[in-house]
PDB file of C-alpha atoms in Angstrom:
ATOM      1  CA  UNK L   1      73.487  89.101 103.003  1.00 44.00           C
ATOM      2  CA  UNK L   2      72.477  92.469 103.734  1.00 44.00           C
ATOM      3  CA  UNK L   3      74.011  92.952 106.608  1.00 42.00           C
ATOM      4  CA  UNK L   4      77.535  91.856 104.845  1.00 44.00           C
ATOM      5  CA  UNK L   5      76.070  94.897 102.499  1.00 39.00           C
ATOM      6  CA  UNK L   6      75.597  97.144 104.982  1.00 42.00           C
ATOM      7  CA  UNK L   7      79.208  96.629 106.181  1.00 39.00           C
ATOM      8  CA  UNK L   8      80.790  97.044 102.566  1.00 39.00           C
ATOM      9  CA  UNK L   9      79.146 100.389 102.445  1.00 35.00           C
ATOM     10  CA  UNK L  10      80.196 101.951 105.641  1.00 35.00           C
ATOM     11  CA  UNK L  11      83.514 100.905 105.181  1.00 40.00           C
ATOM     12  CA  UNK L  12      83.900 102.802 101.739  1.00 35.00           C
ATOM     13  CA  UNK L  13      82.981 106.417 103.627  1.00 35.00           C
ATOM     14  CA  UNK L  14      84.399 105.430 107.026  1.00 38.00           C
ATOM     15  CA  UNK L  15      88.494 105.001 106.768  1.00 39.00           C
ATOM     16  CA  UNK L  16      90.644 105.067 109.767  1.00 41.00           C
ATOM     17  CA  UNK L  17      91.805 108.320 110.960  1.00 35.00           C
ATOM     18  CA  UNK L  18      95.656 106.911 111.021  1.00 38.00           C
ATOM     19  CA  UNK L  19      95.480 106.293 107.134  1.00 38.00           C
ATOM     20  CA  UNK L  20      95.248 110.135 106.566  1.00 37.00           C
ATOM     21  CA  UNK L  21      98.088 110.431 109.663  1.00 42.00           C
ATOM     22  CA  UNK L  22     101.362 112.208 107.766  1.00 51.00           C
ATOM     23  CA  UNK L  23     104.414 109.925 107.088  1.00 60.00           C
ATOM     24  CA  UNK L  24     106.938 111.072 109.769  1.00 58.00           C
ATOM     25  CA  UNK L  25     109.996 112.939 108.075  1.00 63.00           C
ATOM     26  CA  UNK L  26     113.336 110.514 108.535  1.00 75.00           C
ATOM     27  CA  UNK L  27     115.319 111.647 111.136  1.00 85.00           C
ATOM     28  CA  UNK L  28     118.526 113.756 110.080  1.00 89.00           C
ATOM     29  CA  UNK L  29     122.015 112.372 109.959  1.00 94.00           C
ATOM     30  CA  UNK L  30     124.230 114.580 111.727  1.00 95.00           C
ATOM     31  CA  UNK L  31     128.025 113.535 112.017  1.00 95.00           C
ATOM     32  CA  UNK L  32     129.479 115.690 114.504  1.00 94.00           C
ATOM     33  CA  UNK L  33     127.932 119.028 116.387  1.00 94.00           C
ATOM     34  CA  UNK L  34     124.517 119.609 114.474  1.00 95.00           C
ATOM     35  CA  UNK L  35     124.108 122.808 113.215  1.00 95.00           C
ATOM     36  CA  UNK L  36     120.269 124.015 113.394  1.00 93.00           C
ATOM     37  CA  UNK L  37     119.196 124.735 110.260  1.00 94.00           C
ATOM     38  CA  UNK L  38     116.299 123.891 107.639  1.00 92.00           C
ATOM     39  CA  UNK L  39     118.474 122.792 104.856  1.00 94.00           C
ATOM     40  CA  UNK L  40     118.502 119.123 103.519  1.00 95.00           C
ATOM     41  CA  UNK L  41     121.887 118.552 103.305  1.00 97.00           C
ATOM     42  CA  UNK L  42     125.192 120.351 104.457  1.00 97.00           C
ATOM     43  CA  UNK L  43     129.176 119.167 105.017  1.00 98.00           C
ATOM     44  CA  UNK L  44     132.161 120.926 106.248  1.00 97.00           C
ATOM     45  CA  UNK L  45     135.086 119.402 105.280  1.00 98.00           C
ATOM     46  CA  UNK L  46     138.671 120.175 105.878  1.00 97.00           C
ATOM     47  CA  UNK L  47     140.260 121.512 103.191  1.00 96.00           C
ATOM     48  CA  UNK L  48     143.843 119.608 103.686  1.00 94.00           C
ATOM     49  CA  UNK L  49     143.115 117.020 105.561  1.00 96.00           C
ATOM     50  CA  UNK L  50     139.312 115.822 104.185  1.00 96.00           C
ATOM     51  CA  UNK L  51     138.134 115.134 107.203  1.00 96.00           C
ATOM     52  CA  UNK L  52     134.522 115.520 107.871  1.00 96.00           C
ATOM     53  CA  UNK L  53     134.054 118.106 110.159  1.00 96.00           C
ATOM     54  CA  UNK L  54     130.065 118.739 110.500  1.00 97.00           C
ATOM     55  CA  UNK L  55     127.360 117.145 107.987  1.00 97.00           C
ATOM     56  CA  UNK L  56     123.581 116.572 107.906  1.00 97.00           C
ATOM     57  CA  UNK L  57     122.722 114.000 105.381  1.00 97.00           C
ATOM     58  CA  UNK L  58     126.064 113.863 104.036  1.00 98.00           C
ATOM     59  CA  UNK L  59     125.544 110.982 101.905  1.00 97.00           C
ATOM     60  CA  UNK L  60     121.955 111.357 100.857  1.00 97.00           C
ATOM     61  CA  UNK L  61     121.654 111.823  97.027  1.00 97.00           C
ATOM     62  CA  UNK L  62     120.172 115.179  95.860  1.00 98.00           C
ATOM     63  CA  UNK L  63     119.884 116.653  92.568  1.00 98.00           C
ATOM     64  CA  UNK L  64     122.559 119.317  92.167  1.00 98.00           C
ATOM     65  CA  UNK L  65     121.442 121.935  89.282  1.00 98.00           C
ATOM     66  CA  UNK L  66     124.322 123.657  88.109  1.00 98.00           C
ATOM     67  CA  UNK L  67     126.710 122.252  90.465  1.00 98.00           C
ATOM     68  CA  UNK L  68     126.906 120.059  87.263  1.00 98.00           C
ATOM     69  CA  UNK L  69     129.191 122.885  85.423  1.00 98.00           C
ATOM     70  CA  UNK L  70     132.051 122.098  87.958  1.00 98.00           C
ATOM     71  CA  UNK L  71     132.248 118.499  86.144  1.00 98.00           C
ATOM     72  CA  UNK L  72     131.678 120.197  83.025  1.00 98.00           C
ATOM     73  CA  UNK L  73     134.556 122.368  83.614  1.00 98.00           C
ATOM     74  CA  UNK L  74     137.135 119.610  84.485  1.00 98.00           C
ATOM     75  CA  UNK L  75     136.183 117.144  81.434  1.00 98.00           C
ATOM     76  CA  UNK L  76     136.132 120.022  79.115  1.00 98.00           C
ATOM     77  CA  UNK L  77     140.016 121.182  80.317  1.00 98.00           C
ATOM     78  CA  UNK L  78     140.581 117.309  80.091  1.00 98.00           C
ATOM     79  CA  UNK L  79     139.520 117.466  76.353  1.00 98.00           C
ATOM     80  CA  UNK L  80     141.805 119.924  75.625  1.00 98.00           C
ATOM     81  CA  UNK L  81     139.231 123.203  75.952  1.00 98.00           C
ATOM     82  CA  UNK L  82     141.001 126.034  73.562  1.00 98.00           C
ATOM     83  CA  UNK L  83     140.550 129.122  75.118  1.00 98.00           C
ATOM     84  CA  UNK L  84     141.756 130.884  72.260  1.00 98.00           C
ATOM     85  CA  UNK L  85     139.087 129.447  69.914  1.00 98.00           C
ATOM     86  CA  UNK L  86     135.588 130.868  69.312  1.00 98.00           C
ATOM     87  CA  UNK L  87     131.494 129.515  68.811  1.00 98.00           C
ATOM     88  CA  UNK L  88     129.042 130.710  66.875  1.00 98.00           C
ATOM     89  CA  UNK L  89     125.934 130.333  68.288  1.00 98.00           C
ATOM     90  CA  UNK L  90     123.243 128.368  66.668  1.00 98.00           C
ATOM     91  CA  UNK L  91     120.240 127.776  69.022  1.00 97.00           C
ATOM     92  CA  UNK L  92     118.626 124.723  67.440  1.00 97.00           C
ATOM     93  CA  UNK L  93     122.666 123.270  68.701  1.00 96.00           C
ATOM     94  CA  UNK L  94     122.879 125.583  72.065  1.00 97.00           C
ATOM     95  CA  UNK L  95     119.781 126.581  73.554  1.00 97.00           C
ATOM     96  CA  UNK L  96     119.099 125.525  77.166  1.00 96.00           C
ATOM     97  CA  UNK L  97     117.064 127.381  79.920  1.00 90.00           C
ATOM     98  CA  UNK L  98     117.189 130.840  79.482  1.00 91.00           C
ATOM     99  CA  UNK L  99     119.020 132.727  76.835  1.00 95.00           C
ATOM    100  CA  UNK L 100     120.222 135.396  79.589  1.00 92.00           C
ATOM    101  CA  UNK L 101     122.450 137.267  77.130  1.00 94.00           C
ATOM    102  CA  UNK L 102     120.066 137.226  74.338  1.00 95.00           C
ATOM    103  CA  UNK L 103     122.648 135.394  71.702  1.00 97.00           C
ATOM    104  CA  UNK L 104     121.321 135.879  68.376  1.00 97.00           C
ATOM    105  CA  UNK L 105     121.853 133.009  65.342  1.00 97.00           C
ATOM    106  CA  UNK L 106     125.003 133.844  64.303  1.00 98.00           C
ATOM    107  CA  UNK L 107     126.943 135.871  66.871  1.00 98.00           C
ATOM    108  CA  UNK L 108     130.433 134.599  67.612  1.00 98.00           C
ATOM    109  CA  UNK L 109     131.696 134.161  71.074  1.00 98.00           C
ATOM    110  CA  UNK L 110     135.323 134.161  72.093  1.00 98.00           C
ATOM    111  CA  UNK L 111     135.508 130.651  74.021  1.00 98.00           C
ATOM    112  CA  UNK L 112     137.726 132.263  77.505  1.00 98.00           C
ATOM    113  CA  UNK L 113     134.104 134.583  77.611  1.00 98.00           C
ATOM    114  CA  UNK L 114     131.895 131.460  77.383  1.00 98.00           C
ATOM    115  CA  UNK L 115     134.011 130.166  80.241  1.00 98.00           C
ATOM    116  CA  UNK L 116     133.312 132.893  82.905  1.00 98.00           C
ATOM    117  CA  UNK L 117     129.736 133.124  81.801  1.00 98.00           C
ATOM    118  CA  UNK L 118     129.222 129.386  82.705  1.00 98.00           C
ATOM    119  CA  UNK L 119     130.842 129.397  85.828  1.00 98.00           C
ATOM    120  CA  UNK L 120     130.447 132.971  87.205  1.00 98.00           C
ATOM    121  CA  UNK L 121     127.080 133.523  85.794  1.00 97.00           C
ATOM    122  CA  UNK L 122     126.446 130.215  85.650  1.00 97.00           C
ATOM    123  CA  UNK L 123     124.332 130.099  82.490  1.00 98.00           C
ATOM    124  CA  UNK L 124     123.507 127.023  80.264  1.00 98.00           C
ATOM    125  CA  UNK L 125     124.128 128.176  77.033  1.00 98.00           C
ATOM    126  CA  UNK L 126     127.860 128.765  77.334  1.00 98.00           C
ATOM    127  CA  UNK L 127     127.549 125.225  78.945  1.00 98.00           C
ATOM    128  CA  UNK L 128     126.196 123.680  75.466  1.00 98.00           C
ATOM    129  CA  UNK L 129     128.715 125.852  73.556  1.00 98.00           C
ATOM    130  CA  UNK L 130     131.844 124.517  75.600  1.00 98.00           C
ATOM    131  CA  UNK L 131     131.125 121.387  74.612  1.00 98.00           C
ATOM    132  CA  UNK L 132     130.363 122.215  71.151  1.00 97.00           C
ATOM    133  CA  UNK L 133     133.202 123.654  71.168  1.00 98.00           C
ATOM    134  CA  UNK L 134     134.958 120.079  71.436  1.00 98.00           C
ATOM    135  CA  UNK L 135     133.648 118.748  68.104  1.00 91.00           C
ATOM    136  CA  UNK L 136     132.088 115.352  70.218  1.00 94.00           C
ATOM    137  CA  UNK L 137     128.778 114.599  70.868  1.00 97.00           C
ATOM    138  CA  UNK L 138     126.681 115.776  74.044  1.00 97.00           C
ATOM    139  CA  UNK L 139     126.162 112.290  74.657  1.00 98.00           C
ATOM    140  CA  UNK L 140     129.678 111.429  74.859  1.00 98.00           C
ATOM    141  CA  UNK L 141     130.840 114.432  76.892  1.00 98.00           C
ATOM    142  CA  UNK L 142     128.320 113.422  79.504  1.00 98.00           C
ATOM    143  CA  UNK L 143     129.727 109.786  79.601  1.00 98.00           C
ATOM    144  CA  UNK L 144     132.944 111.115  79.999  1.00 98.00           C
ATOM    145  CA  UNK L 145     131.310 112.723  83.019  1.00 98.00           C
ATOM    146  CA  UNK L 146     130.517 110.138  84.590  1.00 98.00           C
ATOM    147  CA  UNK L 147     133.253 108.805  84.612  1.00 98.00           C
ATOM    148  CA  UNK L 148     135.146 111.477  85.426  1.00 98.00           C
ATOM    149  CA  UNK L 149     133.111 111.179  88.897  1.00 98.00           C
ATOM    150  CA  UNK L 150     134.059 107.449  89.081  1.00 98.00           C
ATOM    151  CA  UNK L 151     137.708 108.535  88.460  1.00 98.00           C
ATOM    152  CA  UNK L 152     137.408 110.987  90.876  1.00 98.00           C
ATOM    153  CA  UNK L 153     135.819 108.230  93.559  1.00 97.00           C
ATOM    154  CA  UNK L 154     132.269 109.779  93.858  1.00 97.00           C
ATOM    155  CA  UNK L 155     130.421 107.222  92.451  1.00 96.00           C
ATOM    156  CA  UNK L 156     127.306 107.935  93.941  1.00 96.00           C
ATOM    157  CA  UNK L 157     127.347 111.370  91.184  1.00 98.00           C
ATOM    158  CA  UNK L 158     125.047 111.201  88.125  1.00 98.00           C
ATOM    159  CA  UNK L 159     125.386 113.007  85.172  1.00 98.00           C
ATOM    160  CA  UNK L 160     122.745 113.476  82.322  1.00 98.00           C
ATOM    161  CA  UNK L 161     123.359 117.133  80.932  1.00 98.00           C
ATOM    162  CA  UNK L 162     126.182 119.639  80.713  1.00 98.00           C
ATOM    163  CA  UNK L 163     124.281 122.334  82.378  1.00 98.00           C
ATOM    164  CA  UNK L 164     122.529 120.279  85.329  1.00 98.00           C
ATOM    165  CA  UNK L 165     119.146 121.598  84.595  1.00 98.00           C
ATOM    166  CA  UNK L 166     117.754 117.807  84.724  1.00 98.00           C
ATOM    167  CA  UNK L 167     117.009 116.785  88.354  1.00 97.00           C
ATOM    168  CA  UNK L 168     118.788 113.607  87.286  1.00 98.00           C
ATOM    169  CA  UNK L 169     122.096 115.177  87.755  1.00 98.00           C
ATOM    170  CA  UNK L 170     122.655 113.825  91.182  1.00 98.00           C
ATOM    171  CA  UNK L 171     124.854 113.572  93.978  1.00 98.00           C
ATOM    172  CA  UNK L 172     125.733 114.110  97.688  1.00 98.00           C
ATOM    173  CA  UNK L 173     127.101 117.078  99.594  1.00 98.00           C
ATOM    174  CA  UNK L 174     129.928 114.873 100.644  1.00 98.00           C
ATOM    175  CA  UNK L 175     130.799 114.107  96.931  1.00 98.00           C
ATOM    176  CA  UNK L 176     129.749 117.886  95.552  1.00 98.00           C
ATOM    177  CA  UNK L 177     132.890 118.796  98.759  1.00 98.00           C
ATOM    178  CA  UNK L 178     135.383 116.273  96.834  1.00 98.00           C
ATOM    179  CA  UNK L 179     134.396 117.478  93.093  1.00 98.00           C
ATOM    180  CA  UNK L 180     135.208 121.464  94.045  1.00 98.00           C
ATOM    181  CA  UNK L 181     138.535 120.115  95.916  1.00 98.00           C
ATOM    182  CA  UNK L 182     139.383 118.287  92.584  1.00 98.00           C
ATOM    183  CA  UNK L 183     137.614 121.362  90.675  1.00 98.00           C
ATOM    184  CA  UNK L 184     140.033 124.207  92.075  1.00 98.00           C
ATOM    185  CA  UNK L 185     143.391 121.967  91.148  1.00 98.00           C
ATOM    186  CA  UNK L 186     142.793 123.640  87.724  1.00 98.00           C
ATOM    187  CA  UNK L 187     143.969 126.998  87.878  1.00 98.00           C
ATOM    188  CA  UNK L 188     141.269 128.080  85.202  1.00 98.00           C
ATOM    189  CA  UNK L 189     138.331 126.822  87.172  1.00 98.00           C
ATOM    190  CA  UNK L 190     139.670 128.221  90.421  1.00 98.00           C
ATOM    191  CA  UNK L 191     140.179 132.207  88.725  1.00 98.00           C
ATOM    192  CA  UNK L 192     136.530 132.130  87.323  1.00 98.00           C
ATOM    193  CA  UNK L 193     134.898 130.772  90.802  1.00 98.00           C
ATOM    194  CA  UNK L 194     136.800 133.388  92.696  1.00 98.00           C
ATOM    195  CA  UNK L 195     135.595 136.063  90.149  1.00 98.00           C
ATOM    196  CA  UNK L 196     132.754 138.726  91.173  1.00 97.00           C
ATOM    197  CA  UNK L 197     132.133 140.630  88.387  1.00 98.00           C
ATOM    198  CA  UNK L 198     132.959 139.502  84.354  1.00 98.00           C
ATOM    199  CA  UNK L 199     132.131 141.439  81.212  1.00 98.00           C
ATOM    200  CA  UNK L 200     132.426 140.716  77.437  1.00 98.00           C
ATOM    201  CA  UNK L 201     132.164 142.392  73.795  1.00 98.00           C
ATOM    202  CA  UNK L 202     130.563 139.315  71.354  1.00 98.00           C
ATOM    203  CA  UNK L 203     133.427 139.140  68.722  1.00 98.00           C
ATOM    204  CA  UNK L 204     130.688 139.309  65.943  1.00 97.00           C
ATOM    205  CA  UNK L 205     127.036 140.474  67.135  1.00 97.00           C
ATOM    206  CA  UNK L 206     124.512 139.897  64.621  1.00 96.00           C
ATOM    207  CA  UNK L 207     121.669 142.606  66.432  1.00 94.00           C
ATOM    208  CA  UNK L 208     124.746 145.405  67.488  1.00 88.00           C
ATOM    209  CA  UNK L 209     124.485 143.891  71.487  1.00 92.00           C
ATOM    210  CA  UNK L 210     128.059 143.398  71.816  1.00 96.00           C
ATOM    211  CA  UNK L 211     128.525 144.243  75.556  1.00 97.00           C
ATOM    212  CA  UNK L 212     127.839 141.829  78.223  1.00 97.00           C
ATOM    213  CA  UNK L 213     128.328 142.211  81.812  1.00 97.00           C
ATOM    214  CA  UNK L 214     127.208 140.049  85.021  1.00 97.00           C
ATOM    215  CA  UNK L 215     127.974 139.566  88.575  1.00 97.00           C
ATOM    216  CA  UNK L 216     129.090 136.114  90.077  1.00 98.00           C
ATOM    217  CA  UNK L 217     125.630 134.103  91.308  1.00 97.00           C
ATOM    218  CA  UNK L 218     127.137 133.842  94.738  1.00 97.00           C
ATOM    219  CA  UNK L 219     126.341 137.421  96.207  1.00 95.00           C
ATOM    220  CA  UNK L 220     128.748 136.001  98.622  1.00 97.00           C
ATOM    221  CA  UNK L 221     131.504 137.425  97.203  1.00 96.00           C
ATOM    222  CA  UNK L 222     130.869 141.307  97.404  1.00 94.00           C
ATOM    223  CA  UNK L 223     130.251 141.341 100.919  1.00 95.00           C
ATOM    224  CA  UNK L 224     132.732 141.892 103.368  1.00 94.00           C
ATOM    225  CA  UNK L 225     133.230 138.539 105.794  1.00 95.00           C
ATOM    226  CA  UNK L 226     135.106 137.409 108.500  1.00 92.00           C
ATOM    227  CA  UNK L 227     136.344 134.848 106.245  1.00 95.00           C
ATOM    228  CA  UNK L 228     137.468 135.085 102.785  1.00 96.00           C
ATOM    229  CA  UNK L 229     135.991 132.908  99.299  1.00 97.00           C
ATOM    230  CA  UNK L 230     138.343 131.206  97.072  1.00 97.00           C
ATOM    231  CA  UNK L 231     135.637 129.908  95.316  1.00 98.00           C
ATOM    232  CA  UNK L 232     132.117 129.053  94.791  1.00 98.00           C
ATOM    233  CA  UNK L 233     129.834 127.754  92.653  1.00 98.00           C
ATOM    234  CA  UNK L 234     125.688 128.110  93.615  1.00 98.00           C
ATOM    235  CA  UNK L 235     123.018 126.101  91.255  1.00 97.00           C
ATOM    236  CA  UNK L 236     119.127 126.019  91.545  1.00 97.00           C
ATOM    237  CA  UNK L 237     116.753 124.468  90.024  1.00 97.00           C
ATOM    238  CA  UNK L 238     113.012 124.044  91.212  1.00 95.00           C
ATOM    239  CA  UNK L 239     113.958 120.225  92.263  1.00 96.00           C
ATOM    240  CA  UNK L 240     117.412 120.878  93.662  1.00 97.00           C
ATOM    241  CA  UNK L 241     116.119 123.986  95.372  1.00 96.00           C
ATOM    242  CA  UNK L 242     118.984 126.619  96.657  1.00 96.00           C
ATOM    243  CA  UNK L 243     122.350 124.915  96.365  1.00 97.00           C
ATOM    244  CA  UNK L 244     125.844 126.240  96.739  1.00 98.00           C
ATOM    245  CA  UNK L 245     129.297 124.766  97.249  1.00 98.00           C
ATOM    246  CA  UNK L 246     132.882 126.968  98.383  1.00 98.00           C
ATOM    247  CA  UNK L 247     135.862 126.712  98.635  1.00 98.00           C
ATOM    248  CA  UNK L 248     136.565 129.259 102.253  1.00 97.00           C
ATOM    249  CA  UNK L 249     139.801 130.661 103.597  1.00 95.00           C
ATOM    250  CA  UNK L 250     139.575 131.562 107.500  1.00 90.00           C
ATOM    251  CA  UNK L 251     141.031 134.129 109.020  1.00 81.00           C
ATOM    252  CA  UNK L 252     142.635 132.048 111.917  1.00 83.00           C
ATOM    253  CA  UNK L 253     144.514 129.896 109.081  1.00 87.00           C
ATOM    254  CA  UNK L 254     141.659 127.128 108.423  1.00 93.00           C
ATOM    255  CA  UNK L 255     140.471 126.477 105.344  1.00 96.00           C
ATOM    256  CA  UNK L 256     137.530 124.702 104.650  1.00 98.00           C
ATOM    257  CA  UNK L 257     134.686 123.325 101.781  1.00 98.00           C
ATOM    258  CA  UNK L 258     131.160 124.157 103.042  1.00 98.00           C
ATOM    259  CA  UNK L 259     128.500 122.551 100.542  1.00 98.00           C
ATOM    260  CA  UNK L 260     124.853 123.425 101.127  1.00 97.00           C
ATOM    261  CA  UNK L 261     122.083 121.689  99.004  1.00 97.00           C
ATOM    262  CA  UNK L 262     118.063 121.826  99.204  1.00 94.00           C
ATOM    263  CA  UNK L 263     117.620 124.710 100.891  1.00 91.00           C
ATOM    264  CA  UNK L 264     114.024 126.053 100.938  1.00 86.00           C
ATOM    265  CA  UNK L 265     114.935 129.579 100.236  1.00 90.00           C
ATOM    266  CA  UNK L 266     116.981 130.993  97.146  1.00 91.00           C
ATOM    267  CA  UNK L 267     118.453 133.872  99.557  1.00 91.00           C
ATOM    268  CA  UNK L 268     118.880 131.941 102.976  1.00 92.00           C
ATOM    269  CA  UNK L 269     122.086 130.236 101.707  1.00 93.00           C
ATOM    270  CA  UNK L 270     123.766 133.346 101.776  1.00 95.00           C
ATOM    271  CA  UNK L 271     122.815 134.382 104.828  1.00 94.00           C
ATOM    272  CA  UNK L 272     123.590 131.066 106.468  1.00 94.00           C
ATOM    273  CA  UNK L 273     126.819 130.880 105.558  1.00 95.00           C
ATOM    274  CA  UNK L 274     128.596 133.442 107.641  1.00 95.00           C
ATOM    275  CA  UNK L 275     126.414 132.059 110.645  1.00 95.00           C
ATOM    276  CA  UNK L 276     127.483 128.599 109.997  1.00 96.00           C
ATOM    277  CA  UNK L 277     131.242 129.743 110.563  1.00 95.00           C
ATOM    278  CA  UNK L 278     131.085 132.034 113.391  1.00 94.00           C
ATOM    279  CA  UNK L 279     129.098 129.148 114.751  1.00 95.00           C
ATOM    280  CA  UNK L 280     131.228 126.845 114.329  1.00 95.00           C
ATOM    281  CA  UNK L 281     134.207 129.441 115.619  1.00 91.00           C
ATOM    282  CA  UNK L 282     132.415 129.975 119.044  1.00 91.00           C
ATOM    283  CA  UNK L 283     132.417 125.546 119.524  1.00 91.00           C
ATOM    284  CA  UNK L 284     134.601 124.361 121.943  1.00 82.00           C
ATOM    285  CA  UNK L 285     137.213 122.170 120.388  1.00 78.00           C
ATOM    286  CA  UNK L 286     136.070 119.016 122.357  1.00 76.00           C
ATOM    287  CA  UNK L 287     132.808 119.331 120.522  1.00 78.00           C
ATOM    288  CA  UNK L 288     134.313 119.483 117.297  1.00 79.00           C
ATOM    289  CA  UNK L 289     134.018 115.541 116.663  1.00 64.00           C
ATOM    290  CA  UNK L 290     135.828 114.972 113.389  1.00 54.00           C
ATOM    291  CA  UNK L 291     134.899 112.025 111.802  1.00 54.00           C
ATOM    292  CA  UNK L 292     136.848 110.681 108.909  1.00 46.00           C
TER     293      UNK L 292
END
């Protein structure tokens, strides 16, 4: 018996070295040439033809931040989105994560201005206001959301918010790739992700801040590249991490959707970018395996 003790005892304080042993990380999915990098997820896809070009973890489901307002976009142009109309803004109705602007109770917002601010500044408000703007429920915008993304045949998307601040808005980098392609077919979401810069007067300002101004999110777009944006659309949230999805015109005729998501540094997206393309400019064309 007290040996049997003796041997419950020790084996409370003395556990096996392997049970404290780190899980290894899964092993990457790369479809053709891998590009080193430490970002979760990544596609390039051809922009006429959809082929998959490169990918790592194409199909792996991430949360996508406010890569959201792309879908939010499309459904609200689909419910007839008046951008002649205006909001007043009422934060127990619009408030989400921040108030950027500093919208008091009561100022009035011309709806095209809500427009750019959601998708070049990408801010949440405006987001909540859009739909407001619809006279229908959050809860049924979002359902038409979804699906929207069913519609669309990227079923694997989630939608719970308008904004995407809930890391329950999900989806995959190959899906994100096919939303923007379907995004940029409307001429008014295409103009305000190609926009750098976007300012505003409030058409009624209840504290006398009537000017806004604000630069697109994607810093992208004010540098000069070897290749040129048509448009983009960056989210982050502390789940999603760094995310960014574009639409990119090449110099040598290409064009192309590059989606980026989980990266581990807010600023390393932008820098990545321009070396994923002159990387993938210097492969040989026999290593460029596309893969439908």
């Amino acid at each position: 018996m007290r040996l049997k003790f003796s041997i419950l005892f020790l084996s409370l304080f003395f556990v096996p070295v392997s049970a404290f042993a780190k899980e290894a990380p899964p092993t990457p999915l790369f479809i053709g040439p891998a590009f080193k990098t430490t970002t979760k997820s990544y596609v390039l896809v051809d922009k006429n033809t959809s082929e998959l070009l490169a990918a790592k973890n194409p199909y792996e489901q991430r949360p996508i931040a406010s890569l959201t307002k792309l879908m939010t976009a499309m459904v609200a142009l689909d419910d007839g989105f008046d951008f002649n109309g205006q909001v007043t803004y009422d934060p127990a109705r619009h408030y989400a994560y921040r108030n950027y602007m500093n919208f008091k109770k009561g100022d009035v917002i011309a709806n095209d201005d809500l427009w750019y601010s959601m998708l070049v500044g990408s801010m949440n408000i405006p987001a909540r206001m859009i739909v407001d703007s619809l006279v229908i429920t959050d809860a049924t915008f979002i359902r038409q959301m979804n699906s929207k993304a069913i519609a669309l045949g990227i079923p694997d998307m989630r939608f719970v918010d308008m904004h995407g601040l809930s890391e329950d808005n999900i989806g995959s980098a190959a899906s994100i790739a096919k939303m923007l392609s379907e995004a940029i077919k409307y001429p008014e979401i295409a103009e305000a992700l190609g926009t750098s810069y976007y300012e505003f007067d409030e058409v009624k300002s209840m504290d006398k801040r009537v000017h806004h101004q604000f630069a697109h999110t994607d810093t992208l777009l004010t540098k000069n590249l070897s290749f040129d944006i048509e448009a983009s659309k960056t989210g982050y949230t502390s789940e999603a991490g760094p995310c960014i999805a574009l639409a990119i015109n090449d110099t040598n005729g290409k064009q192309y959707f590059y989606v980026n998501l989980g990266e581990s540094d807010y600023y390393r997206r932008f820098r990545e970018i321009p070396k994923f393309i002159a990387w993938w400019h210097k492969l040989s064309e026999t290593s460029k395996v596309a893969v439908r």
